[in-house]
CSV table of C-alpha atoms in Angstrom, one decimal:
chain,number,residue,atom,x,y,z
P,1,UNK,CA,49.9,7.4,-144.7
P,2,UNK,CA,52.1,10.3,-145.1
P,3,UNK,CA,51.5,13.3,-147.3
P,4,UNK,CA,53.7,14.5,-149.8
P,5,UNK,CA,55.2,17.3,-147.6
P,6,UNK,CA,53.6,17.0,-144.2
P,7,UNK,CA,53.7,15.3,-141.2
P,8,UNK,CA,50.7,15.1,-138.5
P,9,UNK,CA,51.5,15.7,-135.1
P,10,UNK,CA,49.5,13.2,-132.6
P,11,UNK,CA,50.3,15.3,-129.5
P,12,UNK,CA,48.7,18.6,-130.4
P,13,UNK,CA,46.5,19.6,-127.4
P,14,UNK,CA,42.8,19.2,-127.6
P,15,UNK,CA,41.0,22.7,-128.4
P,16,UNK,CA,37.7,22.0,-129.8
P,17,UNK,CA,34.8,20.1,-128.2
P,18,UNK,CA,32.6,17.9,-129.9
P,19,UNK,CA,30.2,20.0,-131.6
P,20,UNK,CA,26.9,21.2,-130.3
P,21,UNK,CA,23.9,19.2,-132.4
P,22,UNK,CA,20.3,19.6,-132.5
P,23,UNK,CA,18.3,16.3,-131.6
P,24,UNK,CA,17.8,15.5,-135.1
P,25,UNK,CA,21.6,15.4,-135.8
P,26,UNK,CA,22.2,13.7,-132.8
P,27,UNK,CA,24.7,11.0,-132.5
P,28,UNK,CA,22.3,8.2,-132.0
P,29,UNK,CA,19.9,9.4,-134.6
P,30,UNK,CA,22.9,9.2,-137.0
P,31,UNK,CA,23.7,5.7,-136.0
P,32,UNK,CA,20.0,4.9,-136.5
P,33,UNK,CA,20.3,6.1,-139.9
P,34,UNK,CA,23.5,4.0,-140.6
P,35,UNK,CA,21.7,1.2,-139.5
P,36,UNK,CA,18.7,1.2,-141.5
P,37,UNK,CA,20.9,2.0,-144.4
P,38,UNK,CA,23.7,-1.1,-143.6
P,39,UNK,CA,20.3,-3.3,-143.1
P,40,UNK,CA,18.9,-2.4,-146.6
P,41,UNK,CA,22.6,-3.3,-148.0
P,42,UNK,CA,22.2,-6.9,-146.2
P,43,UNK,CA,24.5,-6.3,-143.2
P,44,UNK,CA,23.3,-8.5,-140.2
P,45,UNK,CA,21.4,-7.1,-137.2
P,46,UNK,CA,23.9,-9.2,-134.9
P,47,UNK,CA,26.8,-7.3,-136.9
P,48,UNK,CA,25.5,-4.0,-136.1
P,49,UNK,CA,24.6,-4.6,-132.9
P,50,UNK,CA,28.4,-5.9,-132.0
P,51,UNK,CA,29.8,-3.1,-134.2
P,52,UNK,CA,27.7,-0.3,-132.8
P,53,UNK,CA,27.5,-1.4,-129.1
P,54,UNK,CA,28.3,1.4,-126.6
P,55,UNK,CA,29.6,3.7,-129.6
P,56,UNK,CA,30.1,7.3,-128.9
P,57,UNK,CA,31.9,9.8,-130.7
P,58,UNK,CA,35.4,9.7,-130.0
P,59,UNK,CA,37.0,13.4,-128.9
P,60,UNK,CA,40.5,12.5,-129.6
P,61,UNK,CA,39.5,11.3,-133.2
P,62,UNK,CA,38.3,15.0,-133.9
P,63,UNK,CA,40.7,16.7,-132.1
P,64,UNK,CA,43.3,14.9,-134.8
P,65,UNK,CA,41.3,15.4,-137.8
P,66,UNK,CA,40.9,19.2,-137.2
P,67,UNK,CA,44.7,19.8,-136.0
P,68,UNK,CA,46.7,19.1,-138.8
P,69,UNK,CA,49.5,21.4,-138.8
P,70,UNK,CA,51.4,21.2,-142.3
P,71,UNK,CA,55.2,21.6,-142.1
P,72,UNK,CA,56.8,22.2,-145.6
P,73,UNK,CA,59.6,19.9,-146.0
P,74,UNK,CA,62.3,20.0,-148.5
P,75,UNK,CA,63.1,16.4,-149.8
P,76,UNK,CA,66.4,16.1,-148.2
P,77,UNK,CA,64.5,16.7,-145.0
P,78,UNK,CA,61.7,14.1,-145.6
P,79,UNK,CA,64.1,11.5,-147.0
P,80,UNK,CA,66.6,11.9,-143.9
P,81,UNK,CA,63.3,11.9,-141.3
P,82,UNK,CA,62.1,8.6,-142.8
P,83,UNK,CA,65.2,6.3,-144.0
P,84,UNK,CA,66.9,6.3,-140.9
P,85,UNK,CA,69.8,3.9,-139.6
P,86,UNK,CA,67.2,2.3,-137.3
P,87,UNK,CA,64.7,1.9,-140.0
P,88,UNK,CA,67.2,0.3,-142.3
P,89,UNK,CA,68.5,-1.9,-139.3
P,90,UNK,CA,64.8,-3.1,-138.7
P,91,UNK,CA,63.7,-3.4,-142.3
P,92,UNK,CA,66.9,-5.8,-143.3
P,93,UNK,CA,65.9,-8.0,-140.0
P,94,UNK,CA,62.4,-7.7,-141.0
P,95,UNK,CA,63.5,-8.8,-144.8
P,96,UNK,CA,65.4,-11.5,-143.7
P,97,UNK,CA,63.1,-13.1,-141.4
P,98,UNK,CA,60.2,-13.3,-144.1
P,99,UNK,CA,62.8,-14.1,-147.0
P,100,UNK,CA,60.8,-17.3,-148.1
P,101,UNK,CA,57.3,-15.6,-147.6
P,102,UNK,CA,58.1,-12.8,-149.6
P,103,UNK,CA,59.3,-15.2,-152.4
P,104,UNK,CA,56.1,-17.0,-152.2
P,105,UNK,CA,54.2,-13.5,-152.5
P,106,UNK,CA,56.6,-12.5,-155.5
P,107,UNK,CA,55.8,-15.9,-157.2
P,108,UNK,CA,51.9,-15.3,-156.9
P,109,UNK,CA,51.6,-11.8,-157.5
P,110,UNK,CA,55.3,-10.9,-159.6
P,111,UNK,CA,55.8,-8.3,-157.3
P,112,UNK,CA,59.4,-7.1,-156.2
P,113,UNK,CA,59.9,-7.7,-152.5
P,114,UNK,CA,61.5,-4.6,-152.1
P,115,UNK,CA,58.8,-2.3,-152.7
P,116,UNK,CA,56.6,-4.7,-150.4
P,117,UNK,CA,59.1,-4.0,-147.6
P,118,UNK,CA,59.7,-0.4,-148.3
P,119,UNK,CA,55.7,0.0,-148.1
P,120,UNK,CA,55.4,-1.9,-145.1
P,121,UNK,CA,58.0,-0.1,-143.5
P,122,UNK,CA,56.7,3.4,-143.7
P,123,UNK,CA,52.9,2.5,-143.1
P,124,UNK,CA,53.4,0.5,-139.7
P,125,UNK,CA,57.4,0.3,-139.2
P,126,UNK,CA,57.1,-3.5,-140.4
P,127,UNK,CA,54.0,-4.0,-138.2
P,128,UNK,CA,55.3,-2.4,-135.0
P,129,UNK,CA,53.0,1.1,-135.4
P,130,UNK,CA,49.5,0.2,-136.9
P,131,UNK,CA,47.7,2.7,-134.5
P,132,UNK,CA,45.3,1.7,-131.7
P,133,UNK,CA,41.9,3.7,-132.5
P,134,UNK,CA,38.7,1.4,-133.0
P,135,UNK,CA,38.0,2.1,-136.3
P,136,UNK,CA,34.5,1.8,-136.5
P,137,UNK,CA,34.2,4.3,-133.6
P,138,UNK,CA,36.8,6.8,-135.5
P,139,UNK,CA,34.9,6.6,-138.7
P,140,UNK,CA,31.6,6.9,-137.5
P,141,UNK,CA,32.9,9.9,-135.7
P,142,UNK,CA,34.1,11.5,-138.8
P,143,UNK,CA,31.3,10.5,-140.8
P,144,UNK,CA,28.8,12.3,-138.1
P,145,UNK,CA,31.2,15.3,-137.7
P,146,UNK,CA,30.4,16.5,-141.3
P,147,UNK,CA,33.6,18.0,-142.8
P,148,UNK,CA,33.9,14.9,-145.1
P,149,UNK,CA,30.6,13.0,-144.0
P,150,UNK,CA,30.2,11.4,-147.5
P,151,UNK,CA,33.8,9.9,-147.5
P,152,UNK,CA,33.6,8.6,-144.0
P,153,UNK,CA,30.2,7.5,-144.3
P,154,UNK,CA,31.2,5.1,-147.5
P,155,UNK,CA,34.3,4.0,-145.3
P,156,UNK,CA,32.1,3.3,-142.3
P,157,UNK,CA,29.8,1.1,-144.7
P,158,UNK,CA,32.7,-0.7,-146.2
P,159,UNK,CA,34.2,-1.6,-142.3
P,160,UNK,CA,30.5,-3.1,-141.5
P,161,UNK,CA,30.5,-5.1,-144.4
P,162,UNK,CA,34.3,-6.4,-143.4
P,163,UNK,CA,32.9,-7.4,-140.0
P,164,UNK,CA,29.9,-9.1,-141.7
P,165,UNK,CA,31.9,-11.0,-143.5
P,166,UNK,CA,33.7,-12.2,-140.4
P,167,UNK,CA,37.2,-11.2,-141.3
P,168,UNK,CA,37.9,-9.2,-137.7
P,169,UNK,CA,36.1,-8.5,-134.7
P,170,UNK,CA,35.0,-4.9,-134.0
P,171,UNK,CA,37.7,-4.9,-131.1
P,172,UNK,CA,40.4,-6.1,-133.2
P,173,UNK,CA,39.5,-4.0,-136.2
P,174,UNK,CA,42.2,-1.2,-135.1
P,175,UNK,CA,44.0,1.5,-136.9
P,176,UNK,CA,44.9,5.3,-137.1
P,177,UNK,CA,42.3,7.9,-136.0
P,178,UNK,CA,40.8,8.5,-139.9
P,179,UNK,CA,40.3,4.6,-140.1
P,180,UNK,CA,43.5,3.3,-141.9
P,181,UNK,CA,43.8,-0.3,-140.7
P,182,UNK,CA,46.2,-2.9,-139.9
P,183,UNK,CA,49.9,-3.4,-140.9
P,184,UNK,CA,49.4,-2.0,-144.6
P,185,UNK,CA,47.1,0.8,-143.3
P,186,UNK,CA,44.2,0.2,-145.7
P,187,UNK,CA,41.2,2.2,-145.7
P,188,UNK,CA,38.2,-0.2,-145.5
P,189,UNK,CA,37.3,0.3,-149.1
P,190,UNK,CA,41.1,-0.6,-150.2
P,191,UNK,CA,40.8,-3.9,-147.8
P,192,UNK,CA,37.8,-4.9,-149.7
P,193,UNK,CA,39.2,-4.5,-152.8
P,194,UNK,CA,43.0,-6.0,-152.2
P,195,UNK,CA,43.2,-7.6,-148.7
P,196,UNK,CA,44.0,-11.4,-149.6
P,197,UNK,CA,44.0,-14.2,-147.3
P,198,UNK,CA,47.2,-15.5,-148.3
P,199,UNK,CA,47.7,-17.7,-145.3
P,200,UNK,CA,44.6,-19.8,-146.4
P,201,UNK,CA,43.0,-19.7,-142.9
P,202,UNK,CA,39.4,-18.5,-144.6
P,203,UNK,CA,39.5,-14.8,-143.4
P,204,UNK,CA,42.1,-11.8,-144.4
P,205,UNK,CA,44.0,-10.7,-141.4
P,206,UNK,CA,46.2,-7.6,-142.3
P,207,UNK,CA,46.4,-7.2,-138.5
P,208,UNK,CA,48.5,-10.3,-137.2
P,209,UNK,CA,49.0,-12.2,-140.2
P,210,UNK,CA,52.2,-11.7,-141.9
P,211,UNK,CA,51.2,-13.7,-145.1
P,212,UNK,CA,48.0,-11.9,-145.6
P,213,UNK,CA,50.0,-8.4,-144.6
P,214,UNK,CA,52.5,-9.1,-147.3
P,215,UNK,CA,50.2,-10.7,-149.8
P,216,UNK,CA,47.5,-7.7,-149.5
P,217,UNK,CA,50.4,-5.2,-150.2
P,218,UNK,CA,51.6,-7.0,-153.3
P,219,UNK,CA,48.2,-7.5,-154.6
P,220,UNK,CA,47.3,-3.9,-154.2
P,221,UNK,CA,50.4,-3.1,-156.3
P,222,UNK,CA,49.7,-5.8,-158.7
P,223,UNK,CA,46.0,-4.3,-159.4
P,224,UNK,CA,47.9,-0.9,-159.6
P,225,UNK,CA,49.8,-1.8,-162.6
P,226,UNK,CA,53.1,-3.2,-161.3
P,227,UNK,CA,55.1,-4.7,-164.2
P,228,UNK,CA,57.3,-7.7,-163.0
P,229,UNK,CA,60.9,-7.5,-163.7
P,230,UNK,CA,61.3,-3.8,-164.1
P,231,UNK,CA,62.5,-1.5,-161.7
P,232,UNK,CA,60.6,1.3,-159.9
P,233,UNK,CA,63.5,4.1,-160.5
P,234,UNK,CA,67.2,4.7,-159.7
P,235,UNK,CA,69.4,7.7,-158.7
P,236,UNK,CA,71.0,9.3,-161.3
P,237,UNK,CA,73.2,12.3,-161.9
P,238,UNK,CA,72.3,15.1,-164.5
P,239,UNK,CA,74.8,17.4,-166.0
P,240,UNK,CA,75.0,21.0,-165.0
P,241,UNK,CA,73.5,21.8,-168.4
P,242,UNK,CA,70.3,20.0,-167.8
P,243,UNK,CA,67.1,21.5,-168.6
P,244,UNK,CA,65.5,21.4,-164.9
P,245,UNK,CA,62.1,22.6,-166.8
P,246,UNK,CA,62.4,18.9,-168.7
P,247,UNK,CA,62.0,17.3,-165.2
P,248,UNK,CA,58.7,15.8,-163.7
P,249,UNK,CA,57.0,12.4,-163.8
P,250,UNK,CA,54.7,13.3,-166.3
P,251,UNK,CA,57.6,13.9,-169.3
P,252,UNK,CA,58.4,10.5,-170.2
P,253,UNK,CA,60.8,9.6,-172.7
P,254,UNK,CA,62.8,6.7,-173.8
P,255,UNK,CA,66.1,6.3,-171.5
P,256,UNK,CA,67.8,6.2,-174.7
P,257,UNK,CA,67.1,10.1,-174.9
P,258,UNK,CA,68.0,10.8,-171.5
P,259,UNK,CA,71.7,9.3,-171.8
P,260,UNK,CA,71.9,11.8,-174.8
P,261,UNK,CA,71.5,14.5,-172.7
P,262,UNK,CA,74.2,13.4,-169.8
P,263,UNK,CA,72.1,11.6,-167.5
P,264,UNK,CA,74.0,8.8,-165.8
P,265,UNK,CA,73.7,6.2,-163.3
P,266,UNK,CA,74.7,7.3,-159.8
P,267,UNK,CA,75.6,3.7,-158.6
P,268,UNK,CA,73.9,0.5,-158.5
P,269,UNK,CA,72.5,-1.4,-161.2
P,270,UNK,CA,72.8,-0.2,-164.8
P,271,UNK,CA,70.1,1.8,-166.6
P,272,UNK,CA,66.9,0.3,-168.0
P,273,UNK,CA,67.1,-0.8,-171.7
P,274,UNK,CA,67.2,2.3,-173.9
P,275,UNK,CA,63.5,1.9,-175.2
P,276,UNK,CA,61.9,2.0,-171.9
P,277,UNK,CA,60.1,5.2,-171.0
P,278,UNK,CA,61.2,7.3,-168.1
P,279,UNK,CA,60.9,10.4,-166.4
P,280,UNK,CA,63.7,12.4,-164.5
P,281,UNK,CA,62.6,13.6,-161.2
P,282,UNK,CA,64.6,16.6,-159.3
P,283,UNK,CA,62.3,16.6,-155.7
P,284,UNK,CA,64.4,19.5,-154.7
P,285,UNK,CA,65.2,21.0,-157.8
P,286,UNK,CA,68.2,21.7,-159.6
P,287,UNK,CA,71.5,20.8,-157.7
P,288,UNK,CA,69.6,18.2,-155.7
P,289,UNK,CA,69.0,14.8,-155.8
P,290,UNK,CA,68.2,13.1,-159.2
P,291,UNK,CA,66.2,10.1,-160.0
P,292,UNK,CA,65.4,8.2,-163.3
P,293,UNK,CA,61.5,6.8,-162.8
P,294,UNK,CA,59.9,4.1,-164.5
P,295,UNK,CA,56.2,2.6,-165.1
P,296,UNK,CA,56.3,1.0,-161.7
P,297,UNK,CA,57.1,4.5,-160.1
P,298,UNK,CA,53.6,5.3,-160.9
P,299,UNK,CA,52.4,1.8,-159.3
P,300,UNK,CA,53.6,2.9,-155.8
P,301,UNK,CA,52.0,6.3,-156.4
P,302,UNK,CA,48.7,4.5,-156.4
P,303,UNK,CA,49.3,3.4,-152.9
P,304,UNK,CA,49.8,7.1,-152.1
P,305,UNK,CA,49.7,9.8,-154.8
P,306,UNK,CA,53.2,11.4,-153.6
P,307,UNK,CA,56.4,11.7,-155.3
P,308,UNK,CA,58.1,11.6,-151.9
P,309,UNK,CA,56.4,8.8,-150.5
P,310,UNK,CA,57.3,6.9,-153.8
P,311,UNK,CA,60.8,7.8,-153.8
P,312,UNK,CA,61.2,6.9,-150.1
P,313,UNK,CA,59.5,3.4,-150.7
P,314,UNK,CA,61.8,2.6,-153.2
P,315,UNK,CA,65.0,3.6,-151.8
P,316,UNK,CA,63.9,2.2,-148.5
P,317,UNK,CA,63.0,-1.3,-150.4
P,318,UNK,CA,66.4,-1.2,-152.2
P,319,UNK,CA,68.5,-0.6,-149.2
P,320,UNK,CA,67.1,-3.3,-146.9
P,321,UNK,CA,67.1,-6.0,-149.6
P,322,UNK,CA,70.6,-5.6,-151.0
């Protein structure tokens, strides 16, 4: 998932080698410890044999983890980078191809198809860019390497539980260098909480089953407090006299209060009812874009805690489903 003001550069050349380790800290010893812990947690020996077969530290994973240059971006730059003409074209095609499925997903989870498609588009370009790292190998590498060992050890254990359940094989469990999996880019712990078998084939397949992919995204949002029938937000205009210090997602006031301060619709649907709590966002500060965001904006931020990300999800979804 994209962070608020940074993009990871995948092509940075390797500069660090796998760290030297003592015999006690060797990768085989790490795997032996993980195997013992997993067996105590009830994971079968057969699952562990398949998951750990031929496993070695992945240097590319370490390189990507250690070389994450951040490029400070304005909101305007971030928006232009992610909401491209081609992504809109692809998104409209994906929406039309899956319209009936999205309606069934909405009927079950009461989540708007636009926001589902928006997340799908940002996370994997509508299923075309999921990452090809073997998740167990990537997580084991990062859990052994030590910089964020506790987090990745927990995610590795979650991945082993998924394999033990039989939802996917180790070879098909692919994703990003950091272990985000499939078309929704779920971490294994999120998969365990939110992935669903919407297709009804007895397993939760977020790699190749569009019903499971879109249903799982919807379940994540529904579990994060999505309110049926309410908007996420919309573009607005603010007067020159507007106090920029009153902007920010934590300053929620009734829509009627913002109307009295001169906030107006920038286009599209009318504002929500006057008593609905809302916040004004000025992502580039005074003089730039302005948005009024509602409770569902916070549900999107549960997927990725970034105002930029949530705004792009909402805008992309509204555009491709209009």
